[in-house]
Structure formats: C-alpha cells, structure tokens
C-alpha cells in the first residue's frame, strides 16, 4: 500500500484482533502503521468494541483520539483534495449504530442519520464516497446483512453518493449499482465493494451469491486502490503477490 503513495489510507474496521484494547493497538497496529498515522482515516468495527465486551470502544478512541472523533461522534467526514482542484467528500459511518453503548442509532430520526443528512446538505462535491464496516448487502455476510445500514444508504442514494466501501466479511465482493432495497439501478444506484482482505483470514463463499454480486474472490489478501478524478474514479483490487484484479472505473452522478 505504501509503495503507491496514497493521499489517504482508509482502514475499514476490525483494525486490531481479537480485541481492540489500547495495549493491543500499541503493540501491534501501531507497530505496523504508526509512521503513517497522520494519513490514516479509521473506521470503527465490531472488534473495536471487542464484540460487546468493550461497549465504549475505549482502546480505539484513545489510540486514534481526534482522528476517530473529530466532531465528538463515532462518525465523521473529510475531503480528499484533487490535484486538478475540487475534492471528493468522504463519509465515515458507524455500522454498529444499533448495538452496544453509546450506540448513535441509525434510524431515520436518530443521531447518525440526522448527521448524514446535514453533512451531505452542506457539501458541494460532485463525487462522494461513504465507508463503514459491516455491509448492508453481500453474500454470506457474518451475522446477517446489516439491514439497519440501508437507512443511511437511502439518504446517500438520494443525495447522489457514488461509492460505498465496507469490510467485515473476510473476502472481496463487488456488487452492481443498487438502491437501498437491493434492486439494481444504473441511474440512481450506488456502486459498492466489500474489502475484507486485510490479512486476518479468508472465509470461503458458501452457496449461491446474492443478487447483483458481480465479482468475488475469497483466496487473496490485499487492498483496493482508488484513483479519484473530478468526475469519477478507478478502483482495482491489488493483491499482496502483485496482481491487479477487477480493475473498473465509474462516473459520478
């Protein structure tokens, strides 16, 4: 990842196994990523909450400090500035919004959803990316698909957000542009990719793929490289053995 010299690293949750307490973050995550700390934008996952045994995710919030809570909440946004001018707007959400304390809530009138509406209303970027940990749609998503994340998805879709990236499932899966119901829609739908290939383990796909699943790998570790333009992007799955898989491009709407 470092060899590509990215403007930002977005780490999609479950950054420290098995429990993201502060001692583990300092011993392991910081050992690998500490010198890139300023360029990292963290996403909170279920292992940051230690699957409920640390309901305040104190290790994660202590380690990342203001980076994880720039506005005092467990979700935030930032801009990636483009060399040609303008920017991409990125929303970092908390897919654990309905569990553990203090869960922000993900319903239509609850804290995170209200924030999403206000944040998007204040932004004038043509291109917008949203990231969180547990997918709303995907094949064999552990613990079931996060149906509550379809509420933020509905708002993102209506604002014209272009891309969603998630983790959690230990595999790679790219899906067709969809709306919040899971129906394919090439005009209003959002492109989404599950990128759970950071190194913990591989989880094989079992049974049929969900509707709109386009590309799927369960046997490579790696990361996704995004190249952002003023009117669109390219993305490719880069594996640790040097392959470039599933290279695609999209336009903003």
PDB file of N, CA, C and O in Angstrom, residues 81-153:
ATOM      1  N   UNK A  81      -8.528  16.248  -1.392  1.00  0.00           N
ATOM      2  CA  UNK A  81      -8.312  17.296  -2.380  1.00  0.00           C
ATOM      3  C   UNK A  81      -7.700  16.712  -3.643  1.00  0.00           C
ATOM      4  O   UNK A  81      -6.800  15.868  -3.578  1.00  0.00           O
ATOM      5  N   UNK A  82      -8.178  17.168  -4.789  1.00  0.00           N
ATOM      6  CA  UNK A  82      -7.692  16.666  -6.075  1.00  0.00           C
ATOM      7  C   UNK A  82      -6.611  17.586  -6.629  1.00  0.00           C
ATOM      8  O   UNK A  82      -6.693  18.810  -6.476  1.00  0.00           O
ATOM      9  N   UNK A  83      -5.597  17.031  -7.289  1.00  0.00           N
ATOM     10  CA  UNK A  83      -4.522  17.871  -7.847  1.00  0.00           C
ATOM     11  C   UNK A  83      -5.036  18.893  -8.854  1.00  0.00           C
ATOM     12  O   UNK A  83      -4.436  19.961  -9.016  1.00  0.00           O
ATOM     13  N   UNK A  84      -6.136  18.582  -9.527  1.00  0.00           N
ATOM     14  CA  UNK A  84      -6.687  19.484 -10.532  1.00  0.00           C
ATOM     15  C   UNK A  84      -7.665  20.495  -9.948  1.00  0.00           C
ATOM     16  O   UNK A  84      -8.257  21.280 -10.680  1.00  0.00           O
ATOM     17  N   UNK A  85      -7.838  20.460  -8.628  1.00  0.00           N
ATOM     18  CA  UNK A  85      -8.811  21.326  -7.973  1.00  0.00           C
ATOM     19  C   UNK A  85     -10.064  20.552  -7.615  1.00  0.00           C
ATOM     20  O   UNK A  85     -10.363  19.508  -8.178  1.00  0.00           O
ATOM     21  N   UNK A  86     -10.825  21.095  -6.672  1.00  0.00           N
ATOM     22  CA  UNK A  86     -12.014  20.397  -6.209  1.00  0.00           C
ATOM     23  C   UNK A  86     -11.660  19.295  -5.218  1.00  0.00           C
ATOM     24  O   UNK A  86     -10.508  19.144  -4.792  1.00  0.00           O
ATOM     25  N   UNK A  87     -12.655  18.498  -4.868  1.00  0.00           N
ATOM     26  CA  UNK A  87     -12.424  17.463  -3.873  1.00  0.00           C
ATOM     27  C   UNK A  87     -13.462  16.346  -3.988  1.00  0.00           C
ATOM     28  O   UNK A  87     -14.503  16.510  -4.610  1.00  0.00           O
ATOM     29  N   UNK A  88     -13.122  15.218  -3.391  1.00  0.00           N
ATOM     30  CA  UNK A  88     -14.080  14.148  -3.094  1.00  0.00           C
ATOM     31  C   UNK A  88     -14.450  14.280  -1.624  1.00  0.00           C
ATOM     32  O   UNK A  88     -13.591  14.536  -0.779  1.00  0.00           O
ATOM     33  N   UNK A  89     -15.722  14.092  -1.322  1.00  0.00           N
ATOM     34  CA  UNK A  89     -16.185  14.130   0.055  1.00  0.00           C
ATOM     35  C   UNK A  89     -16.368  12.695   0.539  1.00  0.00           C
ATOM     36  O   UNK A  89     -16.963  11.869  -0.156  1.00  0.00           O
ATOM     37  N   UNK A  90     -15.840  12.377   1.722  1.00  0.00           N
ATOM     38  CA  UNK A  90     -15.869  11.021   2.259  1.00  0.00           C
ATOM     39  C   UNK A  90     -16.591  11.017   3.598  1.00  0.00           C
ATOM     40  O   UNK A  90     -16.244  11.789   4.501  1.00  0.00           O
ATOM     41  N   UNK A  91     -17.592  10.149   3.732  1.00  0.00           N
ATOM     42  CA  UNK A  91     -18.297   9.967   4.987  1.00  0.00           C
ATOM     43  C   UNK A  91     -17.854   8.657   5.622  1.00  0.00           C
ATOM     44  O   UNK A  91     -17.840   7.612   4.962  1.00  0.00           O
ATOM     45  N   UNK A  92     -17.507   8.694   6.902  1.00  0.00           N
ATOM     46  CA  UNK A  92     -17.082   7.527   7.658  1.00  0.00           C
ATOM     47  C   UNK A  92     -18.159   7.246   8.705  1.00  0.00           C
ATOM     48  O   UNK A  92     -18.338   8.030   9.646  1.00  0.00           O
ATOM     49  N   UNK A  93     -18.895   6.151   8.537  1.00  0.00           N
ATOM     50  CA  UNK A  93     -20.053   5.872   9.385  1.00  0.00           C
ATOM     51  C   UNK A  93     -19.777   4.721  10.347  1.00  0.00           C
ATOM     52  O   UNK A  93     -18.816   3.975  10.201  1.00  0.00           O
ATOM     53  N   UNK A  94     -20.660   4.570  11.331  1.00  0.00           N
ATOM     54  CA  UNK A  94     -20.556   3.530  12.357  1.00  0.00           C
ATOM     55  C   UNK A  94     -21.673   2.514  12.131  1.00  0.00           C
ATOM     56  O   UNK A  94     -22.827   2.776  12.433  1.00  0.00           O
ATOM     57  N   UNK A  95     -21.309   1.338  11.585  1.00  0.00           N
ATOM     58  CA  UNK A  95     -22.329   0.328  11.296  1.00  0.00           C
ATOM     59  C   UNK A  95     -22.749  -0.449  12.542  1.00  0.00           C
ATOM     60  O   UNK A  95     -23.628  -1.310  12.472  1.00  0.00           O
ATOM     61  N   UNK A  96     -22.141  -0.146  13.686  1.00  0.00           N
ATOM     62  CA  UNK A  96     -22.592  -0.715  14.957  1.00  0.00           C
ATOM     63  C   UNK A  96     -23.595   0.217  15.635  1.00  0.00           C
ATOM     64  O   UNK A  96     -23.737   0.213  16.853  1.00  0.00           O
ATOM     65  N   UNK A  97     -24.299   0.986  14.812  1.00  0.00           N
ATOM     66  CA  UNK A  97     -25.141   2.064  15.327  1.00  0.00           C
ATOM     67  C   UNK A  97     -26.332   1.571  16.142  1.00  0.00           C
ATOM     68  O   UNK A  97     -26.955   2.371  16.844  1.00  0.00           O
ATOM     69  N   UNK A  98     -26.671   0.298  16.066  1.00  0.00           N
ATOM     70  CA  UNK A  98     -27.838  -0.182  16.818  1.00  0.00           C
ATOM     71  C   UNK A  98     -27.462  -1.085  17.986  1.00  0.00           C
ATOM     72  O   UNK A  98     -28.344  -1.596  18.677  1.00  0.00           O
ATOM     73  N   UNK A  99     -26.164  -1.299  18.211  1.00  0.00           N
ATOM     74  CA  UNK A  99     -25.745  -2.205  19.284  1.00  0.00           C
ATOM     75  C   UNK A  99     -24.668  -1.556  20.132  1.00  0.00           C
ATOM     76  O   UNK A  99     -23.951  -0.670  19.691  1.00  0.00           O
ATOM     77  N   UNK A 100     -24.586  -2.022  21.391  1.00  0.00           N
ATOM     78  CA  UNK A 100     -23.595  -1.571  22.353  1.00  0.00           C
ATOM     79  C   UNK A 100     -23.771  -0.083  22.666  1.00  0.00           C
ATOM     80  O   UNK A 100     -24.495   0.636  22.014  1.00  0.00           O
ATOM     81  N   UNK A 101     -23.130   0.362  23.695  1.00  0.00           N
ATOM     82  CA  UNK A 101     -23.322   1.733  24.150  1.00  0.00           C
ATOM     83  C   UNK A 101     -22.014   2.497  24.010  1.00  0.00           C
ATOM     84  O   UNK A 101     -20.944   1.930  24.207  1.00  0.00           O
ATOM     85  N   UNK A 102     -22.071   3.782  23.706  1.00  0.00           N
ATOM     86  CA  UNK A 102     -23.300   4.542  23.397  1.00  0.00           C
ATOM     87  C   UNK A 102     -23.597   4.491  21.889  1.00  0.00           C
ATOM     88  O   UNK A 102     -22.994   5.226  21.120  1.00  0.00           O
ATOM     89  N   UNK A 103     -24.473   3.598  21.477  1.00  0.00           N
ATOM     90  CA  UNK A 103     -24.821   3.464  20.067  1.00  0.00           C
ATOM     91  C   UNK A 103     -25.533   4.727  19.593  1.00  0.00           C
ATOM     92  O   UNK A 103     -26.453   5.207  20.245  1.00  0.00           O
ATOM     93  N   UNK A 104     -25.110   5.284  18.460  1.00  0.00           N
ATOM     94  CA  UNK A 104     -25.712   6.539  17.999  1.00  0.00           C
ATOM     95  C   UNK A 104     -27.104   6.378  17.408  1.00  0.00           C
ATOM     96  O   UNK A 104     -27.808   7.350  17.224  1.00  0.00           O
ATOM     97  N   UNK A 105     -27.488   5.151  17.109  1.00  0.00           N
ATOM     98  CA  UNK A 105     -28.772   4.944  16.449  1.00  0.00           C
ATOM     99  C   UNK A 105     -28.663   5.223  14.961  1.00  0.00           C
ATOM    100  O   UNK A 105     -27.978   6.147  14.529  1.00  0.00           O
ATOM    101  N   UNK A 106     -29.312   4.398  14.167  1.00  0.00           N
ATOM    102  CA  UNK A 106     -29.244   4.575  12.727  1.00  0.00           C
ATOM    103  C   UNK A 106     -30.623   4.726  12.110  1.00  0.00           C
ATOM    104  O   UNK A 106     -30.776   4.638  10.897  1.00  0.00           O
ATOM    105  N   UNK A 107     -31.649   4.938  12.929  1.00  0.00           N
ATOM    106  CA  UNK A 107     -32.989   5.170  12.402  1.00  0.00           C
ATOM    107  C   UNK A 107     -33.113   6.524  11.739  1.00  0.00           C
ATOM    108  O   UNK A 107     -32.229   7.391  11.834  1.00  0.00           O
ATOM    109  N   UNK A 108     -34.238   6.737  11.078  1.00  0.00           N
ATOM    110  CA  UNK A 108     -34.427   7.938  10.261  1.00  0.00           C
ATOM    111  C   UNK A 108     -34.351   9.236  11.062  1.00  0.00           C
ATOM    112  O   UNK A 108     -34.034  10.279  10.514  1.00  0.00           O
ATOM    113  N   UNK A 109     -34.666   9.199  12.347  1.00  0.00           N
ATOM    114  CA  UNK A 109     -34.633  10.427  13.152  1.00  0.00           C
ATOM    115  C   UNK A 109     -33.596  10.339  14.266  1.00  0.00           C
ATOM    116  O   UNK A 109     -33.625  11.147  15.189  1.00  0.00           O
ATOM    117  N   UNK A 110     -32.673   9.391  14.157  1.00  0.00           N
ATOM    118  CA  UNK A 110     -31.662   9.247  15.196  1.00  0.00           C
ATOM    119  C   UNK A 110     -30.368   9.962  14.800  1.00  0.00           C
ATOM    120  O   UNK A 110     -30.227  10.477  13.697  1.00  0.00           O
ATOM    121  N   UNK A 111     -29.423   9.962  15.748  1.00  0.00           N
ATOM    122  CA  UNK A 111     -28.287  10.881  15.659  1.00  0.00           C
ATOM    123  C   UNK A 111     -27.476  10.732  14.379  1.00  0.00           C
ATOM    124  O   UNK A 111     -27.193  11.728  13.706  1.00  0.00           O
ATOM    125  N   UNK A 112     -27.071   9.521  14.036  1.00  0.00           N
ATOM    126  CA  UNK A 112     -26.183   9.381  12.888  1.00  0.00           C
ATOM    127  C   UNK A 112     -26.887   9.734  11.595  1.00  0.00           C
ATOM    128  O   UNK A 112     -26.314  10.408  10.728  1.00  0.00           O
ATOM    129  N   UNK A 113     -28.119   9.288  11.445  1.00  0.00           N
ATOM    130  CA  UNK A 113     -28.861   9.597  10.219  1.00  0.00           C
ATOM    131  C   UNK A 113     -29.097  11.092  10.084  1.00  0.00           C
ATOM    132  O   UNK A 113     -28.954  11.661   8.983  1.00  0.00           O
ATOM    133  N   UNK A 114     -29.420  11.762  11.174  1.00  0.00           N
ATOM    134  CA  UNK A 114     -29.586  13.220  11.129  1.00  0.00           C
ATOM    135  C   UNK A 114     -28.281  13.896  10.719  1.00  0.00           C
ATOM    136  O   UNK A 114     -28.273  14.857   9.941  1.00  0.00           O
ATOM    137  N   UNK A 115     -27.165  13.386  11.248  1.00  0.00           N
ATOM    138  CA  UNK A 115     -25.865  13.952  10.889  1.00  0.00           C
ATOM    139  C   UNK A 115     -25.567  13.738   9.412  1.00  0.00           C
ATOM    140  O   UNK A 115     -25.060  14.640   8.737  1.00  0.00           O
ATOM    141  N   UNK A 116     -25.848  12.538   8.882  1.00  0.00           N
ATOM    142  CA  UNK A 116     -25.609  12.251   7.466  1.00  0.00           C
ATOM    143  C   UNK A 116     -26.353  13.248   6.595  1.00  0.00           C
ATOM    144  O   UNK A 116     -25.795  13.812   5.641  1.00  0.00           O
ATOM    145  N   UNK A 117     -27.608  13.495   6.909  1.00  0.00           N
ATOM    146  CA  UNK A 117     -28.406  14.443   6.119  1.00  0.00           C
ATOM    147  C   UNK A 117     -27.770  15.829   6.128  1.00  0.00           C
ATOM    148  O   UNK A 117     -27.634  16.477   5.093  1.00  0.00           O
ATOM    149  N   UNK A 118     -27.392  16.293   7.323  1.00  0.00           N
ATOM    150  CA  UNK A 118     -26.829  17.638   7.441  1.00  0.00           C
ATOM    151  C   UNK A 118     -25.470  17.724   6.758  1.00  0.00           C
ATOM    152  O   UNK A 118     -25.160  18.720   6.090  1.00  0.00           O
ATOM    153  N   UNK A 119     -24.650  16.714   6.917  1.00  0.00           N
ATOM    154  CA  UNK A 119     -23.310  16.728   6.321  1.00  0.00           C
ATOM    155  C   UNK A 119     -23.396  16.769   4.802  1.00  0.00           C
ATOM    156  O   UNK A 119     -22.680  17.538   4.153  1.00  0.00           O
ATOM    157  N   UNK A 120     -24.266  15.954   4.226  1.00  0.00           N
ATOM    158  CA  UNK A 120     -24.402  15.938   2.772  1.00  0.00           C
ATOM    159  C   UNK A 120     -25.008  17.227   2.245  1.00  0.00           C
ATOM    160  O   UNK A 120     -24.642  17.706   1.175  1.00  0.00           O
ATOM    161  N   UNK A 121     -25.935  17.804   3.002  1.00  0.00           N
ATOM    162  CA  UNK A 121     -26.550  19.057   2.572  1.00  0.00           C
ATOM    163  C   UNK A 121     -25.530  20.191   2.530  1.00  0.00           C
ATOM    164  O   UNK A 121     -25.649  21.119   1.716  1.00  0.00           O
ATOM    165  N   UNK A 122     -24.503  20.100   3.381  1.00  0.00           N
ATOM    166  CA  UNK A 122     -23.503  21.167   3.452  1.00  0.00           C
ATOM    167  C   UNK A 122     -22.374  20.990   2.445  1.00  0.00           C
ATOM    168  O   UNK A 122     -21.552  21.897   2.288  1.00  0.00           O
ATOM    169  N   UNK A 123     -22.333  19.861   1.751  1.00  0.00           N
ATOM    170  CA  UNK A 123     -21.220  19.569   0.851  1.00  0.00           C
ATOM    171  C   UNK A 123     -21.626  19.832  -0.596  1.00  0.00           C
ATOM    172  O   UNK A 123     -22.745  19.544  -0.996  1.00  0.00           O
ATOM    173  N   UNK A 124     -20.687  20.354  -1.377  1.00  0.00           N
ATOM    174  CA  UNK A 124     -20.995  20.666  -2.773  1.00  0.00           C
ATOM    175  C   UNK A 124     -20.178  19.830  -3.755  1.00  0.00           C
ATOM    176  O   UNK A 124     -20.115  20.141  -4.942  1.00  0.00           O
ATOM    177  N   UNK A 125     -19.551  18.742  -3.286  1.00  0.00           N
ATOM    178  CA  UNK A 125     -18.736  17.915  -4.179  1.00  0.00           C
ATOM    179  C   UNK A 125     -19.620  17.154  -5.162  1.00  0.00           C
ATOM    180  O   UNK A 125     -20.721  16.711  -4.822  1.00  0.00           O
ATOM    181  N   UNK A 126     -19.131  16.984  -6.385  1.00  0.00           N
ATOM    182  CA  UNK A 126     -19.823  16.137  -7.343  1.00  0.00           C
ATOM    183  C   UNK A 126     -19.689  14.667  -6.960  1.00  0.00           C
ATOM    184  O   UNK A 126     -20.614  13.877  -7.139  1.00  0.00           O
ATOM    185  N   UNK A 127     -18.525  14.295  -6.400  1.00  0.00           N
ATOM    186  CA  UNK A 127     -18.215  12.894  -6.123  1.00  0.00           C
ATOM    187  C   UNK A 127     -18.123  12.653  -4.618  1.00  0.00           C
ATOM    188  O   UNK A 127     -17.419  13.390  -3.907  1.00  0.00           O
ATOM    189  N   UNK A 128     -18.796  11.615  -4.162  1.00  0.00           N
ATOM    190  CA  UNK A 128     -18.834  11.327  -2.734  1.00  0.00           C
ATOM    191  C   UNK A 128     -18.723   9.824  -2.486  1.00  0.00           C
ATOM    192  O   UNK A 128     -19.321   9.012  -3.193  1.00  0.00           O
ATOM    193  N   UNK A 129     -17.951   9.485  -1.469  1.00  0.00           N
ATOM    194  CA  UNK A 129     -17.694   8.119  -1.053  1.00  0.00           C
ATOM    195  C   UNK A 129     -18.154   7.956   0.386  1.00  0.00           C
ATOM    196  O   UNK A 129     -17.924   8.833   1.217  1.00  0.00           O
ATOM    197  N   UNK A 130     -18.815   6.838   0.695  1.00  0.00           N
ATOM    198  CA  UNK A 130     -19.177   6.512   2.069  1.00  0.00           C
ATOM    199  C   UNK A 130     -18.535   5.186   2.442  1.00  0.00           C
ATOM    200  O   UNK A 130     -18.490   4.253   1.631  1.00  0.00           O
ATOM    201  N   UNK A 131     -18.018   5.101   3.659  1.00  0.00           N
ATOM    202  CA  UNK A 131     -17.379   3.877   4.134  1.00  0.00           C
ATOM    203  C   UNK A 131     -17.930   3.535   5.514  1.00  0.00           C
ATOM    204  O   UNK A 131     -18.252   4.412   6.312  1.00  0.00           O
ATOM    205  N   UNK A 132     -18.060   2.240   5.753  1.00  0.00           N
ATOM    206  CA  UNK A 132     -18.349   1.741   7.088  1.00  0.00           C
ATOM    207  C   UNK A 132     -17.879   0.302   7.156  1.00  0.00           C
ATOM    208  O   UNK A 132     -17.267  -0.204   6.216  1.00  0.00           O
ATOM    209  N   UNK A 133     -18.157  -0.394   8.257  1.00  0.00           N
ATOM    210  CA  UNK A 133     -17.555  -1.718   8.451  1.00  0.00           C
ATOM    211  C   UNK A 133     -18.439  -2.861   7.951  1.00  0.00           C
ATOM    212  O   UNK A 133     -18.026  -3.648   7.110  1.00  0.00           O
ATOM    213  N   UNK A 134     -19.634  -3.000   8.458  1.00  0.00           N
ATOM    214  CA  UNK A 134     -20.463  -4.172   8.180  1.00  0.00           C
ATOM    215  C   UNK A 134     -21.409  -3.906   7.014  1.00  0.00           C
ATOM    216  O   UNK A 134     -22.224  -2.989   7.062  1.00  0.00           O
ATOM    217  N   UNK A 135     -21.321  -4.711   5.956  1.00  0.00           N
ATOM    218  CA  UNK A 135     -22.066  -4.422   4.726  1.00  0.00           C
ATOM    219  C   UNK A 135     -23.575  -4.487   4.910  1.00  0.00           C
ATOM    220  O   UNK A 135     -24.093  -5.289   5.692  1.00  0.00           O
ATOM    221  N   UNK A 136     -24.268  -3.655   4.157  1.00  0.00           N
ATOM    222  CA  UNK A 136     -25.725  -3.740   4.094  1.00  0.00           C
ATOM    223  C   UNK A 136     -26.168  -4.862   3.164  1.00  0.00           C
ATOM    224  O   UNK A 136     -27.245  -5.424   3.328  1.00  0.00           O
ATOM    225  N   UNK A 137     -25.342  -5.170   2.172  1.00  0.00           N
ATOM    226  CA  UNK A 137     -25.629  -6.231   1.210  1.00  0.00           C
ATOM    227  C   UNK A 137     -24.350  -7.016   0.959  1.00  0.00           C
ATOM    228  O   UNK A 137     -23.264  -6.456   0.931  1.00  0.00           O
ATOM    229  N   UNK A 138     -24.493  -8.314   0.731  1.00  0.00           N
ATOM    230  CA  UNK A 138     -23.345  -9.137   0.401  1.00  0.00           C
ATOM    231  C   UNK A 138     -23.662 -10.601   0.609  1.00  0.00           C
ATOM    232  O   UNK A 138     -24.640 -10.963   1.266  1.00  0.00           O
ATOM    233  N   UNK A 139     -22.834 -11.454   0.068  1.00  0.00           N
ATOM    234  CA  UNK A 139     -23.012 -12.894   0.166  1.00  0.00           C
ATOM    235  C   UNK A 139     -22.406 -13.421   1.465  1.00  0.00           C
ATOM    236  O   UNK A 139     -21.256 -13.113   1.781  1.00  0.00           O
ATOM    237  N   UNK A 140     -23.188 -14.197   2.217  1.00  0.00           N
ATOM    238  CA  UNK A 140     -22.713 -14.810   3.467  1.00  0.00           C
ATOM    239  C   UNK A 140     -22.126 -13.781   4.427  1.00  0.00           C
ATOM    240  O   UNK A 140     -21.119 -14.044   5.087  1.00  0.00           O
ATOM    241  N   UNK A 141     -22.738 -12.606   4.525  1.00  0.00           N
ATOM    242  CA  UNK A 141     -22.235 -11.601   5.465  1.00  0.00           C
ATOM    243  C   UNK A 141     -22.399 -12.136   6.883  1.00  0.00           C
ATOM    244  O   UNK A 141     -23.492 -12.549   7.263  1.00  0.00           O
ATOM    245  N   UNK A 142     -21.310 -12.176   7.691  1.00  0.00           N
ATOM    246  CA  UNK A 142     -21.435 -12.702   9.052  1.00  0.00           C
ATOM    247  C   UNK A 142     -22.489 -11.966   9.870  1.00  0.00           C
ATOM    248  O   UNK A 142     -22.622 -10.748   9.783  1.00  0.00           O
ATOM    249  N   UNK A 143     -23.239 -12.720  10.634  1.00  0.00           N
ATOM    250  CA  UNK A 143     -24.304 -12.195  11.494  1.00  0.00           C
ATOM    251  C   UNK A 143     -25.450 -11.601  10.689  1.00  0.00           C
ATOM    252  O   UNK A 143     -26.253 -10.826  11.203  1.00  0.00           O
ATOM    253  N   UNK A 144     -25.538 -11.953   9.410  1.00  0.00           N
ATOM    254  CA  UNK A 144     -26.610 -11.432   8.576  1.00  0.00           C
ATOM    255  C   UNK A 144     -26.266 -10.078   7.998  1.00  0.00           C
ATOM    256  O   UNK A 144     -25.351  -9.384   8.450  1.00  0.00           O
ATOM    257  N   UNK A 145     -26.974  -9.696   6.979  1.00  0.00           N
ATOM    258  CA  UNK A 145     -26.746  -8.382   6.383  1.00  0.00           C
ATOM    259  C   UNK A 145     -27.210  -7.296   7.354  1.00  0.00           C
ATOM    260  O   UNK A 145     -28.209  -7.454   8.046  1.00  0.00           O
ATOM    261  N   UNK A 146     -26.460  -6.205   7.401  1.00  0.00           N
ATOM    262  CA  UNK A 146     -26.781  -5.118   8.328  1.00  0.00           C
ATOM    263  C   UNK A 146     -27.917  -4.279   7.754  1.00  0.00           C
ATOM    264  O   UNK A 146     -27.704  -3.220   7.155  1.00  0.00           O
ATOM    265  N   UNK A 147     -29.123  -4.778   7.936  1.00  0.00           N
ATOM    266  CA  UNK A 147     -30.270  -4.118   7.318  1.00  0.00           C
ATOM    267  C   UNK A 147     -30.465  -2.694   7.819  1.00  0.00           C
ATOM    268  O   UNK A 147     -30.983  -1.848   7.087  1.00  0.00           O
ATOM    269  N   UNK A 148     -30.035  -2.397   9.054  1.00  0.00           N
ATOM    270  CA  UNK A 148     -30.195  -1.032   9.550  1.00  0.00           C
ATOM    271  C   UNK A 148     -29.341  -0.043   8.767  1.00  0.00           C
ATOM    272  O   UNK A 148     -29.660   1.147   8.723  1.00  0.00           O
ATOM    273  N   UNK A 149     -28.265  -0.513   8.122  1.00  0.00           N
ATOM    274  CA  UNK A 149     -27.430   0.399   7.341  1.00  0.00           C
ATOM    275  C   UNK A 149     -28.081   0.769   6.012  1.00  0.00           C
ATOM    276  O   UNK A 149     -27.560   1.606   5.279  1.00  0.00           O
ATOM    277  N   UNK A 150     -29.227   0.190   5.704  1.00  0.00           N
ATOM    278  CA  UNK A 150     -29.937   0.590   4.491  1.00  0.00           C
ATOM    279  C   UNK A 150     -30.655   1.928   4.684  1.00  0.00           C
ATOM    280  O   UNK A 150     -31.057   2.560   3.721  1.00  0.00           O
ATOM    281  N   UNK A 151     -30.816   2.343   5.930  1.00  0.00           N
ATOM    282  CA  UNK A 151     -31.410   3.670   6.177  1.00  0.00           C
ATOM    283  C   UNK A 151     -30.432   4.765   5.775  1.00  0.00           C
ATOM    284  O   UNK A 151     -30.767   5.642   4.967  1.00  0.00           O
ATOM    285  N   UNK A 152     -29.169   4.740   6.282  1.00  0.00           N
ATOM    286  CA  UNK A 152     -28.202   5.706   5.738  1.00  0.00           C
ATOM    287  C   UNK A 152     -28.019   5.549   4.230  1.00  0.00           C
ATOM    288  O   UNK A 152     -27.849   6.543   3.516  1.00  0.00           O
ATOM    289  N   UNK A 153     -28.034   4.318   3.729  1.00  0.00           N
ATOM    290  CA  UNK A 153     -27.890   4.076   2.292  1.00  0.00           C
ATOM    291  C   UNK A 153     -28.967   4.830   1.532  1.00  0.00           C
ATOM    292  O   UNK A 153     -28.709   5.431   0.485  1.00  0.00           O
TER     293      UNK A 153
END
